């Protein structure tokens, strides 16, 4: 056999050996990849897609949250939507929906026939933020009660009964004692909230106000009729409303917007825990309010696995708290993390009554009437 023939034979043999090794390596890699997907460990991850309320956007975008989820085998991709608008979205290609309360979650649960029901990893009370001079005017007129030394108050209680009476009577800031010293306080007294037909916080504001105005839970059309005139007065002065509480809160922090803004406690707590300057902000907890139970509706098995992880994993609960939310069944974790900020936060929600939320039928009816 000549040199070139021998060389050609050797190349063919080497090629066959490399091909066998390559095929074996690919097969091993495929097997390892599937095993990794099955256990949730290793570098391979399950990619899950979900629709979330915008108030959770920063949580899922946090690099530490991304890493903690990846360590458990998850890559999470999210899009934002108003909580009440989620029911109108085509969610067949998604693994989960994550509205900010139980009512829209129940609608999604029924629509998609979720096996095992939704999960509630964390929650946040609704609060009203004001600058200290504004909060002091409210307190001077019996609409709020403040905690702390005069001139240093950073949290207190919004007295919902007297406040709603003021709204009913169309009271203006100019009619309140002490308001004349603040040029920015003019026009009708109202709280800026989000659109109750599409956004969770706006709808829950109506739930709390209607409970006070009705002397109990709204459960029929007559109660809707009774409360509708007042609810309309809560909404009408606001004009165009946002579909998310994020923009109004950012406007407030920057010094723009209405003197009183309805937000989630988590938005305030998150800034405090990140050691950001909040200026003369005062947090007013309505004495009758509704908690926003962030409720994950799993649309696939992977979506349920994510919900269970957010509920039970210690590292992820730490990150939930860092973003200002209260983990379900883990009050001590929130209390410990926010201990330096008790001047602003009512950790135990002392003096705050939790009102029940009307069924979706009546809550949506109130939302429509408030904007008609």
mmCIF file of C-alpha atoms in Angstrom, residues 150-351:
data_model
loop_
_atom_site.group_PDB
_atom_site.id
_atom_site.type_symbol
_atom_site.label_atom_id
_atom_site.label_comp_id
_atom_site.label_asym_id
_atom_site.label_seq_id
_atom_site.Cartn_x
_atom_site.Cartn_y
_atom_site.Cartn_z
ATOM 1 C CA UNK A 150 -44.861 67.122 66.201
ATOM 2 C CA UNK A 151 -42.877 68.029 63.117
ATOM 3 C CA UNK A 152 -41.347 64.538 62.890
ATOM 4 C CA UNK A 153 -44.420 62.435 62.104
ATOM 5 C CA UNK A 154 -43.817 59.783 59.470
ATOM 6 C CA UNK A 155 -46.857 57.522 59.767
ATOM 7 C CA UNK A 156 -50.389 57.551 61.080
ATOM 8 C CA UNK A 157 -53.982 56.585 60.370
ATOM 9 C CA UNK A 158 -56.407 57.925 57.780
ATOM 10 C CA UNK A 159 -59.841 58.088 59.455
ATOM 11 C CA UNK A 160 -62.004 56.696 56.680
ATOM 12 C CA UNK A 161 -65.380 57.738 58.162
ATOM 13 C CA UNK A 162 -64.537 61.444 58.521
ATOM 14 C CA UNK A 163 -62.626 61.422 55.226
ATOM 15 C CA UNK A 164 -65.601 59.992 53.323
ATOM 16 C CA UNK A 165 -67.878 62.529 55.037
ATOM 17 C CA UNK A 166 -65.618 65.286 53.697
ATOM 18 C CA UNK A 167 -65.815 63.808 50.199
ATOM 19 C CA UNK A 168 -69.595 63.510 50.460
ATOM 20 C CA UNK A 169 -69.801 67.198 51.412
ATOM 21 C CA UNK A 170 -67.514 68.246 48.521
ATOM 22 C CA UNK A 171 -65.094 69.853 50.936
ATOM 23 C CA UNK A 172 -62.175 71.710 49.441
ATOM 24 C CA UNK A 173 -58.682 72.135 50.810
ATOM 25 C CA UNK A 174 -59.410 75.839 51.258
ATOM 26 C CA UNK A 175 -62.125 74.917 53.763
ATOM 27 C CA UNK A 176 -59.718 72.969 55.974
ATOM 28 C CA UNK A 177 -57.985 74.691 58.873
ATOM 29 C CA UNK A 178 -54.319 75.279 58.216
ATOM 30 C CA UNK A 179 -54.475 74.615 54.474
ATOM 31 C CA UNK A 180 -54.174 78.301 53.515
ATOM 32 C CA UNK A 181 -50.510 78.243 54.494
ATOM 33 C CA UNK A 182 -49.815 75.803 51.635
ATOM 34 C CA UNK A 183 -50.417 77.192 48.163
ATOM 35 C CA UNK A 184 -50.356 73.717 46.588
ATOM 36 C CA UNK A 185 -53.476 72.722 48.533
ATOM 37 C CA UNK A 186 -56.447 73.831 46.479
ATOM 38 C CA UNK A 187 -59.546 72.334 44.928
ATOM 39 C CA UNK A 188 -61.543 69.319 46.070
ATOM 40 C CA UNK A 189 -60.060 66.969 48.640
ATOM 41 C CA UNK A 190 -59.511 63.553 47.063
ATOM 42 C CA UNK A 191 -57.045 60.665 46.929
ATOM 43 C CA UNK A 192 -55.403 59.813 43.614
ATOM 44 C CA UNK A 193 -56.025 56.163 42.789
ATOM 45 C CA UNK A 194 -55.744 53.929 39.753
ATOM 46 C CA UNK A 195 -58.536 53.022 37.324
ATOM 47 C CA UNK A 196 -60.834 50.663 39.287
ATOM 48 C CA UNK A 197 -62.016 48.940 36.096
ATOM 49 C CA UNK A 198 -58.538 47.731 35.149
ATOM 50 C CA UNK A 199 -56.291 48.093 38.193
ATOM 51 C CA UNK A 200 -56.269 46.236 41.482
ATOM 52 C CA UNK A 201 -55.455 49.081 43.866
ATOM 53 C CA UNK A 202 -58.225 51.272 42.443
ATOM 54 C CA UNK A 203 -60.771 48.469 42.771
ATOM 55 C CA UNK A 204 -59.722 47.679 46.352
ATOM 56 C CA UNK A 205 -60.031 51.372 47.246
ATOM 57 C CA UNK A 206 -63.687 51.151 46.255
ATOM 58 C CA UNK A 207 -64.040 47.912 48.235
ATOM 59 C CA UNK A 208 -62.812 49.583 51.430
ATOM 60 C CA UNK A 209 -64.790 52.811 50.884
ATOM 61 C CA UNK A 210 -68.001 50.938 50.060
ATOM 62 C CA UNK A 211 -67.671 48.802 53.194
ATOM 63 C CA UNK A 212 -67.531 51.945 55.342
ATOM 64 C CA UNK A 213 -70.260 53.766 53.420
ATOM 65 C CA UNK A 214 -72.598 50.754 53.361
ATOM 66 C CA UNK A 215 -71.993 49.786 56.972
ATOM 67 C CA UNK A 216 -70.896 46.361 55.769
ATOM 68 C CA UNK A 217 -70.082 44.307 52.702
ATOM 69 C CA UNK A 218 -71.813 45.191 49.419
ATOM 70 C CA UNK A 219 -73.708 42.059 48.391
ATOM 71 C CA UNK A 220 -76.540 43.214 46.149
ATOM 72 C CA UNK A 221 -77.697 45.815 43.616
ATOM 73 C CA UNK A 222 -79.365 47.962 46.269
ATOM 74 C CA UNK A 223 -76.073 48.360 48.119
ATOM 75 C CA UNK A 224 -74.387 49.301 44.831
ATOM 76 C CA UNK A 225 -77.065 51.954 44.308
ATOM 77 C CA UNK A 226 -76.609 53.254 47.870
ATOM 78 C CA UNK A 227 -72.850 53.643 47.593
ATOM 79 C CA UNK A 228 -72.580 54.716 43.945
ATOM 80 C CA UNK A 229 -72.974 58.509 44.508
ATOM 81 C CA UNK A 230 -70.129 58.551 47.038
ATOM 82 C CA UNK A 231 -67.871 56.290 44.965
ATOM 83 C CA UNK A 232 -68.403 58.557 41.976
ATOM 84 C CA UNK A 233 -67.245 61.517 44.079
ATOM 85 C CA UNK A 234 -64.082 59.589 44.940
ATOM 86 C CA UNK A 235 -63.275 59.051 41.262
ATOM 87 C CA UNK A 236 -64.706 62.021 39.322
ATOM 88 C CA UNK A 237 -62.245 64.723 40.502
ATOM 89 C CA UNK A 238 -59.282 62.618 39.393
ATOM 90 C CA UNK A 239 -59.843 62.883 35.654
ATOM 91 C CA UNK A 240 -57.777 60.409 33.630
ATOM 92 C CA UNK A 241 -56.478 57.612 35.847
ATOM 93 C CA UNK A 242 -53.428 55.401 35.519
ATOM 94 C CA UNK A 243 -53.729 51.624 35.191
ATOM 95 C CA UNK A 244 -50.818 51.093 37.583
ATOM 96 C CA UNK A 245 -49.863 52.596 40.955
ATOM 97 C CA UNK A 246 -46.221 52.790 39.910
ATOM 98 C CA UNK A 247 -46.381 56.066 37.945
ATOM 99 C CA UNK A 248 -48.448 58.036 40.521
ATOM 100 C CA UNK A 249 -46.084 56.928 43.293
ATOM 101 C CA UNK A 250 -43.011 57.967 41.318
ATOM 102 C CA UNK A 251 -44.646 61.328 40.598
ATOM 103 C CA UNK A 252 -45.346 61.775 44.299
ATOM 104 C CA UNK A 253 -41.759 60.961 45.304
ATOM 105 C CA UNK A 254 -40.468 63.426 42.715
ATOM 106 C CA UNK A 255 -42.662 66.177 44.200
ATOM 107 C CA UNK A 256 -45.332 66.221 41.487
ATOM 108 C CA UNK A 257 -48.910 64.969 41.418
ATOM 109 C CA UNK A 258 -51.785 65.104 43.875
ATOM 110 C CA UNK A 259 -51.213 65.737 47.611
ATOM 111 C CA UNK A 260 -52.736 62.343 48.535
ATOM 112 C CA UNK A 261 -51.911 59.161 46.606
ATOM 113 C CA UNK A 262 -53.112 55.597 47.156
ATOM 114 C CA UNK A 263 -50.242 53.093 46.851
ATOM 115 C CA UNK A 264 -49.128 49.753 48.220
ATOM 116 C CA UNK A 265 -47.173 49.679 51.475
ATOM 117 C CA UNK A 266 -44.616 47.555 49.593
ATOM 118 C CA UNK A 267 -43.722 50.516 47.365
ATOM 119 C CA UNK A 268 -42.803 52.592 50.409
ATOM 120 C CA UNK A 269 -41.109 49.755 52.279
ATOM 121 C CA UNK A 270 -38.999 48.910 49.237
ATOM 122 C CA UNK A 271 -37.583 52.449 49.070
ATOM 123 C CA UNK A 272 -36.841 52.412 52.802
ATOM 124 C CA UNK A 273 -35.128 49.015 52.645
ATOM 125 C CA UNK A 274 -33.014 50.245 49.732
ATOM 126 C CA UNK A 275 -32.060 53.240 51.903
ATOM 127 C CA UNK A 276 -33.429 55.767 49.447
ATOM 128 C CA UNK A 277 -34.348 59.248 50.621
ATOM 129 C CA UNK A 278 -38.120 59.637 51.044
ATOM 130 C CA UNK A 279 -38.037 63.237 52.231
ATOM 131 C CA UNK A 280 -40.995 64.305 54.395
ATOM 132 C CA UNK A 281 -43.174 61.396 53.313
ATOM 133 C CA UNK A 282 -45.887 60.280 55.745
ATOM 134 C CA UNK A 283 -47.582 56.883 55.408
ATOM 135 C CA UNK A 284 -51.284 56.915 56.331
ATOM 136 C CA UNK A 285 -52.877 53.517 56.939
ATOM 137 C CA UNK A 286 -56.654 53.722 56.361
ATOM 138 C CA UNK A 287 -58.380 52.528 59.535
ATOM 139 C CA UNK A 288 -60.554 50.390 57.253
ATOM 140 C CA UNK A 289 -58.651 48.953 54.344
ATOM 141 C CA UNK A 290 -58.134 45.859 52.212
ATOM 142 C CA UNK A 291 -54.959 43.853 51.892
ATOM 143 C CA UNK A 292 -53.672 43.254 48.402
ATOM 144 C CA UNK A 293 -53.063 39.488 48.321
ATOM 145 C CA UNK A 294 -50.714 38.938 45.405
ATOM 146 C CA UNK A 295 -52.143 35.727 44.000
ATOM 147 C CA UNK A 296 -50.390 33.517 41.453
ATOM 148 C CA UNK A 297 -52.655 31.559 39.122
ATOM 149 C CA UNK A 298 -50.710 28.592 37.719
ATOM 150 C CA UNK A 299 -51.685 27.792 34.143
ATOM 151 C CA UNK A 300 -49.153 24.949 33.780
ATOM 152 C CA UNK A 301 -47.241 22.601 36.065
ATOM 153 C CA UNK A 302 -44.168 24.819 35.710
ATOM 154 C CA UNK A 303 -46.234 27.833 36.752
ATOM 155 C CA UNK A 304 -47.366 25.990 39.884
ATOM 156 C CA UNK A 305 -43.790 24.973 40.675
ATOM 157 C CA UNK A 306 -42.768 28.634 40.476
ATOM 158 C CA UNK A 307 -45.623 29.671 42.787
ATOM 159 C CA UNK A 308 -44.653 27.044 45.346
ATOM 160 C CA UNK A 309 -41.034 28.172 45.180
ATOM 161 C CA UNK A 310 -41.973 31.815 45.824
ATOM 162 C CA UNK A 311 -44.030 30.658 48.796
ATOM 163 C CA UNK A 312 -41.571 28.294 50.476
ATOM 164 C CA UNK A 313 -37.993 29.141 49.484
ATOM 165 C CA UNK A 314 -36.167 31.032 52.246
ATOM 166 C CA UNK A 315 -33.879 33.025 49.928
ATOM 167 C CA UNK A 316 -36.760 34.125 47.716
ATOM 168 C CA UNK A 317 -38.814 35.145 50.762
ATOM 169 C CA UNK A 318 -35.893 37.300 51.886
ATOM 170 C CA UNK A 319 -35.941 38.992 48.484
ATOM 171 C CA UNK A 320 -39.743 39.357 48.632
ATOM 172 C CA UNK A 321 -39.286 41.286 51.889
ATOM 173 C CA UNK A 322 -36.490 43.373 50.403
ATOM 174 C CA UNK A 323 -38.996 44.559 47.817
ATOM 175 C CA UNK A 324 -41.386 45.579 50.583
ATOM 176 C CA UNK A 325 -43.894 42.720 50.448
ATOM 177 C CA UNK A 326 -45.087 40.723 53.460
ATOM 178 C CA UNK A 327 -44.639 36.940 52.950
ATOM 179 C CA UNK A 328 -47.736 34.921 53.809
ATOM 180 C CA UNK A 329 -47.303 33.170 57.156
ATOM 181 C CA UNK A 330 -43.899 34.714 57.814
ATOM 182 C CA UNK A 331 -44.624 37.958 59.694
ATOM 183 C CA UNK A 332 -41.378 37.739 61.668
ATOM 184 C CA UNK A 333 -39.310 38.038 58.490
ATOM 185 C CA UNK A 334 -40.951 41.334 57.522
ATOM 186 C CA UNK A 335 -40.790 42.629 61.093
ATOM 187 C CA UNK A 336 -37.076 41.892 61.418
ATOM 188 C CA UNK A 337 -36.147 43.413 58.064
ATOM 189 C CA UNK A 338 -38.132 46.615 58.597
ATOM 190 C CA UNK A 339 -37.174 47.151 62.258
ATOM 191 C CA UNK A 340 -35.092 50.279 61.421
ATOM 192 C CA UNK A 341 -38.102 51.862 59.689
ATOM 193 C CA UNK A 342 -40.872 51.680 62.299
ATOM 194 C CA UNK A 343 -41.205 55.459 62.178
ATOM 195 C CA UNK A 344 -42.787 55.003 58.731
ATOM 196 C CA UNK A 345 -44.351 51.541 58.899
ATOM 197 C CA UNK A 346 -47.120 50.088 61.047
ATOM 198 C CA UNK A 347 -45.529 46.647 61.223
ATOM 199 C CA UNK A 348 -48.353 44.926 63.107
ATOM 200 C CA UNK A 349 -51.143 46.934 61.414
ATOM 201 C CA UNK A 350 -52.388 48.052 64.820
ATOM 202 C CA UNK A 351 -55.681 49.927 64.574
#
